[in-house]
PDB file of C-alpha atoms in Angstrom:
ATOM      1  CA  GLY L  86       0.045  -0.081   0.085  1.00  0.00           C
ATOM      2  CA  ILE L  87       0.748   3.317  -0.214  1.00  0.00           C
ATOM      3  CA  GLN L  88       3.738   4.697   2.309  1.00  0.00           C
ATOM      4  CA  VAL L  89       3.431   8.030   3.972  1.00  0.00           C
ATOM      5  CA  GLU L  90       6.739   9.923   5.003  1.00  0.00           C
ATOM      6  CA  GLN L  91       6.493  12.618   7.581  1.00  0.00           C
ATOM      7  CA  SER L  92      10.185  14.732   8.420  1.00  0.00           C
ATOM      8  CA  PRO L  93      11.450  16.288  10.864  1.00  0.00           C
ATOM      9  CA  PRO L  94      10.030  13.523  13.693  1.00  0.00           C
ATOM     10  CA  ASP L  95       9.486  16.509  16.079  1.00  0.00           C
ATOM     11  CA  LEU L  96      10.214  20.377  15.984  1.00  0.00           C
ATOM     12  CA  ILE L  97      10.578  23.264  19.095  1.00  0.00           C
ATOM     13  CA  LEU L  98      10.484  26.633  18.425  1.00  0.00           C
ATOM     14  CA  GLN L  99      10.929  29.654  19.691  1.00  0.00           C
ATOM     15  CA  GLU L 100       7.757  31.640  19.827  1.00  0.00           C
ATOM     16  CA  GLY L 101       7.823  33.938  16.176  1.00  0.00           C
ATOM     17  CA  ALA L 102       9.677  31.851  14.311  1.00  0.00           C
ATOM     18  CA  ASN L 103       8.989  30.010  10.905  1.00  0.00           C
ATOM     19  CA  SER L 104       9.410  26.120  10.178  1.00  0.00           C
ATOM     20  CA  THR L 105       8.522  23.843   7.219  1.00  0.00           C
ATOM     21  CA  LEU L 106       7.307  20.260   7.788  1.00  0.00           C
ATOM     22  CA  ARG L 107       7.466  17.884   4.927  1.00  0.00           C
ATOM     23  CA  CYS L 108       5.108  15.040   3.949  1.00  0.00           C
ATOM     24  CA  ASN L 109       6.719  12.412   1.016  1.00  0.00           C
ATOM     25  CA  PHE L 110       4.230   9.764  -0.486  1.00  0.00           C
ATOM     26  CA  SER L 111       5.367   6.456  -2.116  1.00  0.00           C
ATOM     27  CA  ASP L 112       2.522   6.647  -5.043  1.00  0.00           C
ATOM     28  CA  SER L 113       0.521   8.663  -7.115  1.00  0.00           C
ATOM     29  CA  VAL L 114      -2.487  10.392  -5.109  1.00  0.00           C
ATOM     30  CA  ASN L 115      -4.934  12.738  -5.886  1.00  0.00           C
ATOM     31  CA  ASN L 116      -5.770  13.981  -2.345  1.00  0.00           C
ATOM     32  CA  LEU L 117      -3.617  15.137   0.483  1.00  0.00           C
ATOM     33  CA  GLN L 118      -4.859  16.909   3.373  1.00  0.00           C
ATOM     34  CA  TRP L 119      -2.688  18.138   6.378  1.00  0.00           C
ATOM     35  CA  PHE L 120      -3.885  17.552   9.962  1.00  0.00           C
ATOM     36  CA  HIS L 121      -3.350  19.470  13.144  1.00  0.00           C
ATOM     37  CA  GLN L 122      -3.839  17.257  16.369  1.00  0.00           C
ATOM     38  CA  ASN L 123      -4.076  19.635  19.582  1.00  0.00           C
ATOM     39  CA  PRO L 124      -2.857  18.496  23.039  1.00  0.00           C
ATOM     40  CA  TRP L 125      -6.379  17.312  23.282  1.00  0.00           C
ATOM     41  CA  GLY L 126      -6.561  15.049  20.914  1.00  0.00           C
ATOM     42  CA  GLN L 127      -8.683  16.493  18.337  1.00  0.00           C
ATOM     43  CA  LEU L 128      -7.681  16.511  14.519  1.00  0.00           C
ATOM     44  CA  ILE L 129      -8.245  19.562  12.671  1.00  0.00           C
ATOM     45  CA  ASN L 130      -8.149  19.725   9.129  1.00  0.00           C
ATOM     46  CA  LEU L 131      -5.768  22.394   8.195  1.00  0.00           C
ATOM     47  CA  PHE L 132      -5.844  21.736   4.076  1.00  0.00           C
ATOM     48  CA  TYR L 133      -7.103  19.744   1.058  1.00  0.00           C
ATOM     49  CA  ILE L 134      -4.408  20.318  -1.020  1.00  0.00           C
ATOM     50  CA  PRO L 135      -3.699  17.551  -4.050  1.00  0.00           C
ATOM     51  CA  SER L 136      -1.558  19.687  -5.827  1.00  0.00           C
ATOM     52  CA  GLY L 137      -0.469  23.679  -5.768  1.00  0.00           C
ATOM     53  CA  THR L 138      -0.403  26.264  -2.784  1.00  0.00           C
ATOM     54  CA  LYS L 139      -2.917  27.083  -0.332  1.00  0.00           C
ATOM     55  CA  GLN L 140      -2.698  29.744   2.581  1.00  0.00           C
ATOM     56  CA  ASN L 141      -4.610  30.416   5.365  1.00  0.00           C
ATOM     57  CA  GLY L 142      -3.456  33.147   7.636  1.00  0.00           C
ATOM     58  CA  ARG L 143       0.017  32.508   9.172  1.00  0.00           C
ATOM     59  CA  LEU L 144      -0.057  28.705   7.289  1.00  0.00           C
ATOM     60  CA  SER L 145       0.285  28.044   3.760  1.00  0.00           C
ATOM     61  CA  ALA L 146       1.387  24.684   2.263  1.00  0.00           C
ATOM     62  CA  THR L 147       2.476  23.148  -1.352  1.00  0.00           C
ATOM     63  CA  THR L 148       1.957  19.714  -3.226  1.00  0.00           C
ATOM     64  CA  VAL L 149       3.929  18.987  -5.889  1.00  0.00           C
ATOM     65  CA  ALA L 150       2.292  15.419  -6.990  1.00  0.00           C
ATOM     66  CA  THR L 151       4.422  15.011 -10.071  1.00  0.00           C
ATOM     67  CA  GLU L 152       7.108  14.346  -6.766  1.00  0.00           C
ATOM     68  CA  ARG L 153       5.390  13.192  -4.373  1.00  0.00           C
ATOM     69  CA  TYR L 154       5.799  15.695  -2.132  1.00  0.00           C
ATOM     70  CA  SER L 155       4.152  18.490   0.192  1.00  0.00           C
ATOM     71  CA  LEU L 156       5.328  21.168   2.463  1.00  0.00           C
ATOM     72  CA  LEU L 157       3.647  22.803   5.616  1.00  0.00           C
ATOM     73  CA  TYR L 158       4.846  26.511   6.318  1.00  0.00           C
ATOM     74  CA  ILE L 159       3.951  27.704   9.197  1.00  0.00           C
ATOM     75  CA  SER L 160       5.339  31.704   9.966  1.00  0.00           C
ATOM     76  CA  SER L 161       5.587  33.779  12.831  1.00  0.00           C
ATOM     77  CA  SER L 162       4.707  30.521  14.966  1.00  0.00           C
ATOM     78  CA  GLN L 163       2.527  30.549  18.366  1.00  0.00           C
ATOM     79  CA  THR L 164       2.276  28.805  21.306  1.00  0.00           C
ATOM     80  CA  THR L 165      -1.132  27.619  20.866  1.00  0.00           C
ATOM     81  CA  ASP L 166       0.481  26.127  17.396  1.00  0.00           C
ATOM     82  CA  SER L 167       1.974  23.301  19.346  1.00  0.00           C
ATOM     83  CA  GLY L 168       0.443  20.490  18.540  1.00  0.00           C
ATOM     84  CA  VAL L 169       1.060  17.372  16.510  1.00  0.00           C
ATOM     85  CA  TYR L 170       0.783  17.863  12.748  1.00  0.00           C
ATOM     86  CA  PHE L 171      -0.421  15.185  10.511  1.00  0.00           C
ATOM     87  CA  CYS L 172      -0.184  14.485   6.651  1.00  0.00           C
ATOM     88  CA  ALA L 173      -2.952  12.215   4.925  1.00  0.00           C
ATOM     89  CA  VAL L 174      -3.436  10.664   1.746  1.00  0.00           C
ATOM     90  CA  VAL L 175      -6.003   8.793   0.312  1.00  0.00           C
ATOM     91  CA  GLY L 176      -5.447   4.938  -0.332  1.00  0.00           C
ATOM     92  CA  GLY L 177      -8.479   3.219  -1.433  1.00  0.00           C
ATOM     93  CA  ASN L 178     -11.704   4.200   0.715  1.00  0.00           C
ATOM     94  CA  LYS L 179      -9.096   5.595   3.565  1.00  0.00           C
ATOM     95  CA  LEU L 180      -7.076   7.771   4.813  1.00  0.00           C
ATOM     96  CA  VAL L 181      -3.408   7.024   5.238  1.00  0.00           C
ATOM     97  CA  PHE L 182      -1.633   9.181   7.658  1.00  0.00           C
ATOM     98  CA  GLY L 183       2.389   9.556   8.243  1.00  0.00           C
ATOM     99  CA  ALA L 184       3.825   9.350  11.891  1.00  0.00           C
ATOM    100  CA  GLY L 185       3.554  13.221  12.052  1.00  0.00           C
ATOM    101  CA  THR L 186       5.603  16.042  13.326  1.00  0.00           C
ATOM    102  CA  ILE L 187       5.698  17.237  16.969  1.00  0.00           C
ATOM    103  CA  LEU L 188       5.740  20.687  17.464  1.00  0.00           C
ATOM    104  CA  ARG L 189       6.332  22.427  20.768  1.00  0.00           C
ATOM    105  CA  VAL L 190       6.486  26.490  20.385  1.00  0.00           C
ATOM    106  CA  LYS L 191       8.315  27.853  23.609  1.00  0.00           C
ATOM    107  CA  SER L 192       7.491  31.006  24.528  1.00  0.00           C
TER     108      SER L 192
ATOM    109  CA  GLY X  71     -25.353  17.389  15.357  1.00  0.00           C
ATOM    110  CA  ALA X  72     -22.921  20.107  14.589  1.00  0.00           C
ATOM    111  CA  GLY X  73     -19.597  18.156  14.948  1.00  0.00           C
ATOM    112  CA  VAL X  74     -19.231  14.367  15.192  1.00  0.00           C
ATOM    113  CA  SER X  75     -19.613  13.116  19.233  1.00  0.00           C
ATOM    114  CA  GLN X  76     -18.015  10.182  20.228  1.00  0.00           C
ATOM    115  CA  THR X  77     -18.789   8.518  24.040  1.00  0.00           C
ATOM    116  CA  PRO X  78     -17.387   7.786  26.213  1.00  0.00           C
ATOM    117  CA  SER X  79     -14.688   9.975  26.056  1.00  0.00           C
ATOM    118  CA  ASN X  80     -12.645   7.842  28.136  1.00  0.00           C
ATOM    119  CA  LYS X  81     -13.024   3.849  28.879  1.00  0.00           C
ATOM    120  CA  VAL X  82     -10.914   1.874  31.315  1.00  0.00           C
ATOM    121  CA  THR X  83     -11.707  -2.062  31.356  1.00  0.00           C
ATOM    122  CA  GLU X  84     -10.044  -4.498  32.293  1.00  0.00           C
ATOM    123  CA  LYS X  85      -8.472  -7.616  30.132  1.00  0.00           C
ATOM    124  CA  GLY X  86     -10.825 -10.004  28.741  1.00  0.00           C
ATOM    125  CA  LYS X  87     -14.070  -7.755  29.027  1.00  0.00           C
ATOM    126  CA  TYR X  88     -16.025  -6.165  26.501  1.00  0.00           C
ATOM    127  CA  VAL X  89     -16.552  -3.048  25.146  1.00  0.00           C
ATOM    128  CA  GLU X  90     -18.612  -0.763  23.058  1.00  0.00           C
ATOM    129  CA  LEU X  91     -17.692   2.718  21.834  1.00  0.00           C
ATOM    130  CA  ARG X  92     -19.938   4.785  20.159  1.00  0.00           C
ATOM    131  CA  CYS X  93     -20.149   7.353  17.161  1.00  0.00           C
ATOM    132  CA  ASP X  94     -22.291   9.770  16.314  1.00  0.00           C
ATOM    133  CA  PRO X  95     -21.694  11.462  12.789  1.00  0.00           C
ATOM    134  CA  ILE X  96     -22.388  14.653  11.092  1.00  0.00           C
ATOM    135  CA  SER X  97     -26.237  14.980  10.758  1.00  0.00           C
ATOM    136  CA  GLY X  98     -26.668  14.023   6.483  1.00  0.00           C
ATOM    137  CA  HIS X  99     -23.021  12.115   6.193  1.00  0.00           C
ATOM    138  CA  THR X 100     -23.643   8.902   5.048  1.00  0.00           C
ATOM    139  CA  ALA X 101     -19.865   8.087   5.379  1.00  0.00           C
ATOM    140  CA  LEU X 102     -18.375   6.874   8.120  1.00  0.00           C
ATOM    141  CA  TYR X 103     -14.858   5.913   9.097  1.00  0.00           C
ATOM    142  CA  TRP X 104     -13.348   3.872  12.366  1.00  0.00           C
ATOM    143  CA  TYR X 105      -9.724   4.762  13.489  1.00  0.00           C
ATOM    144  CA  ARG X 106      -7.113   3.840  15.617  1.00  0.00           C
ATOM    145  CA  GLN X 107      -4.686   6.186  17.064  1.00  0.00           C
ATOM    146  CA  SER X 108      -1.569   4.176  18.989  1.00  0.00           C
ATOM    147  CA  LEU X 109       1.078   6.369  21.165  1.00  0.00           C
ATOM    148  CA  GLY X 110       3.479   8.439  18.726  1.00  0.00           C
ATOM    149  CA  GLN X 111       1.862   7.286  15.703  1.00  0.00           C
ATOM    150  CA  GLY X 112      -0.468   8.579  13.012  1.00  0.00           C
ATOM    151  CA  PRO X 113      -4.249   7.094  12.655  1.00  0.00           C
ATOM    152  CA  GLU X 114      -4.616   3.539  11.147  1.00  0.00           C
ATOM    153  CA  PHE X 115      -8.238   2.880   8.911  1.00  0.00           C
ATOM    154  CA  LEU X 116      -9.968   0.263  10.737  1.00  0.00           C
ATOM    155  CA  ILE X 117     -13.894   0.325   8.698  1.00  0.00           C
ATOM    156  CA  TYR X 118     -15.590   2.344   6.629  1.00  0.00           C
ATOM    157  CA  PHE X 119     -19.332   2.493   6.140  1.00  0.00           C
ATOM    158  CA  GLN X 120     -21.597   3.739   3.599  1.00  0.00           C
ATOM    159  CA  GLY X 121     -25.102   4.096   4.898  1.00  0.00           C
ATOM    160  CA  THR X 122     -25.666   1.093   6.734  1.00  0.00           C
ATOM    161  CA  GLY X 123     -23.748  -0.777   5.459  1.00  0.00           C
ATOM    162  CA  ALA X 124     -19.850  -1.870   6.098  1.00  0.00           C
ATOM    163  CA  ALA X 125     -17.912  -1.008   2.254  1.00  0.00           C
ATOM    164  CA  ASP X 126     -14.583  -1.691   4.004  1.00  0.00           C
ATOM    165  CA  ASP X 127     -13.918  -3.391   7.024  1.00  0.00           C
ATOM    166  CA  SER X 128      -9.862  -4.439   5.795  1.00  0.00           C
ATOM    167  CA  GLY X 129      -8.450  -2.456   8.819  1.00  0.00           C
ATOM    168  CA  LEU X 130     -10.454  -4.965  11.603  1.00  0.00           C
ATOM    169  CA  PRO X 131      -7.163  -6.939  12.690  1.00  0.00           C
ATOM    170  CA  ASN X 132      -9.131  -9.565  14.196  1.00  0.00           C
ATOM    171  CA  ASP X 133     -13.129 -11.201  14.663  1.00  0.00           C
ATOM    172  CA  ARG X 134     -12.467  -9.778  18.259  1.00  0.00           C
ATOM    173  CA  PHE X 135     -13.585  -6.531  16.828  1.00  0.00           C
ATOM    174  CA  PHE X 136     -16.821  -5.246  15.184  1.00  0.00           C
ATOM    175  CA  ALA X 137     -18.757  -2.498  14.126  1.00  0.00           C
ATOM    176  CA  VAL X 138     -22.546  -1.738  13.035  1.00  0.00           C
ATOM    177  CA  ARG X 139     -24.255   0.922  11.907  1.00  0.00           C
ATOM    178  CA  PRO X 140     -27.866  -0.062  11.875  1.00  0.00           C
ATOM    179  CA  GLU X 141     -29.791   3.166  10.698  1.00  0.00           C
ATOM    180  CA  GLY X 142     -26.963   4.530   8.441  1.00  0.00           C
ATOM    181  CA  SER X 143     -26.035   7.214  11.678  1.00  0.00           C
ATOM    182  CA  VAL X 144     -25.050   6.095  15.113  1.00  0.00           C
ATOM    183  CA  SER X 145     -22.208   3.648  14.474  1.00  0.00           C
ATOM    184  CA  THR X 146     -21.004   1.173  17.723  1.00  0.00           C
ATOM    185  CA  LEU X 147     -17.396  -0.159  17.406  1.00  0.00           C
ATOM    186  CA  LYS X 148     -17.583  -3.192  19.320  1.00  0.00           C
ATOM    187  CA  ILE X 149     -14.795  -5.467  21.000  1.00  0.00           C
ATOM    188  CA  GLN X 150     -14.851  -8.848  22.752  1.00  0.00           C
ATOM    189  CA  ARG X 151     -12.381 -10.496  24.876  1.00  0.00           C
ATOM    190  CA  THR X 152     -10.066  -7.200  25.329  1.00  0.00           C
ATOM    191  CA  GLU X 153      -6.172  -7.500  25.718  1.00  0.00           C
ATOM    192  CA  ARG X 154      -3.961  -4.923  26.697  1.00  0.00           C
ATOM    193  CA  GLY X 155      -2.452  -4.040  22.826  1.00  0.00           C
ATOM    194  CA  ASP X 156      -5.506  -2.866  22.398  1.00  0.00           C
ATOM    195  CA  SER X 157      -5.257   0.234  24.377  1.00  0.00           C
ATOM    196  CA  ALA X 158      -5.327   3.012  22.318  1.00  0.00           C
ATOM    197  CA  VAL X 159      -7.278   6.140  20.784  1.00  0.00           C
ATOM    198  CA  TYR X 160     -10.217   5.221  18.621  1.00  0.00           C
ATOM    199  CA  LEU X 161     -10.982   7.924  16.470  1.00  0.00           C
ATOM    200  CA  CYS X 162     -14.539   8.234  13.986  1.00  0.00           C
ATOM    201  CA  ALA X 163     -15.133  10.692  11.545  1.00  0.00           C
ATOM    202  CA  SER X 164     -17.495  11.222   9.069  1.00  0.00           C
ATOM    203  CA  SER X 165     -18.110  12.917   5.677  1.00  0.00           C
ATOM    204  CA  LEU X 166     -20.525  13.747   2.888  1.00  0.00           C
ATOM    205  CA  GLN X 167     -21.160  10.835   0.576  1.00  0.00           C
ATOM    206  CA  GLY X 168     -17.518   9.251   0.939  1.00  0.00           C
ATOM    207  CA  THR X 169     -15.888  12.425  -0.006  1.00  0.00           C
ATOM    208  CA  PHE X 170     -12.758  13.321   1.693  1.00  0.00           C
ATOM    209  CA  TYR X 171     -13.229  17.309   1.491  1.00  0.00           C
ATOM    210  CA  GLY X 172     -14.768  18.302   4.397  1.00  0.00           C
ATOM    211  CA  TYR X 173     -13.790  15.261   6.534  1.00  0.00           C
ATOM    212  CA  THR X 174     -14.485  15.658   9.784  1.00  0.00           C
ATOM    213  CA  PHE X 175     -12.802  13.776  13.074  1.00  0.00           C
ATOM    214  CA  GLY X 176     -14.190  13.482  16.605  1.00  0.00           C
ATOM    215  CA  SER X 177     -12.410  13.847  19.584  1.00  0.00           C
ATOM    216  CA  GLY X 178     -11.829  10.418  20.216  1.00  0.00           C
ATOM    217  CA  THR X 179     -12.437   7.309  23.036  1.00  0.00           C
ATOM    218  CA  ARG X 180      -9.445   6.769  24.622  1.00  0.00           C
ATOM    219  CA  LEU X 181      -9.551   3.112  25.706  1.00  0.00           C
ATOM    220  CA  THR X 182      -7.234   1.407  28.444  1.00  0.00           C
ATOM    221  CA  VAL X 183      -7.114  -1.986  28.937  1.00  0.00           C
ATOM    222  CA  VAL X 184      -5.574  -2.873  32.312  1.00  0.00           C
TER     223      VAL X 184
END
């Protein structure tokens, strides 16, 4: 089945810093999503981005489907950005998730 | 409802016992999914319902796991003869007609088998 790899596995930032999270996937996809899991466990969809670039406030994402990767950019990080960021792609009837990037933003 | 609701939020059970976990999807969402998330991992697919029927149960780990959705709305995940390795967060998601756009997760049930 399709494989999803995320890097880095964890990241510590000072508040205000920028970061880039990466997601590599093993096969062609027509659907890729980024999620944020907050410290209470809730998974929130950030972007539905099968290709191209999207921006939402301080967050933006780019997917290059032909090269099988996606990037999530976080600018001017805030402590509320802490949590786990997951990339997920559609594999058949389900989403296949990577192992996530744990982000800690320190004040 | 406004979101996907899962109950209970936490469940502690003894090894060998039977448990039921409930998911109430967003009203009008015909597709419902169960995932299991172990510590430090991403969610892993268990089963997908389209309406009342299980369209894909390929992720269920063994025959101790079973899920139903008798009226096409609320779903129950049932685990028999629980084992310590079943301890995880069980997540439910729903979407409109099986599309992945607008896929919404519940807050999960944290199951601990002692």
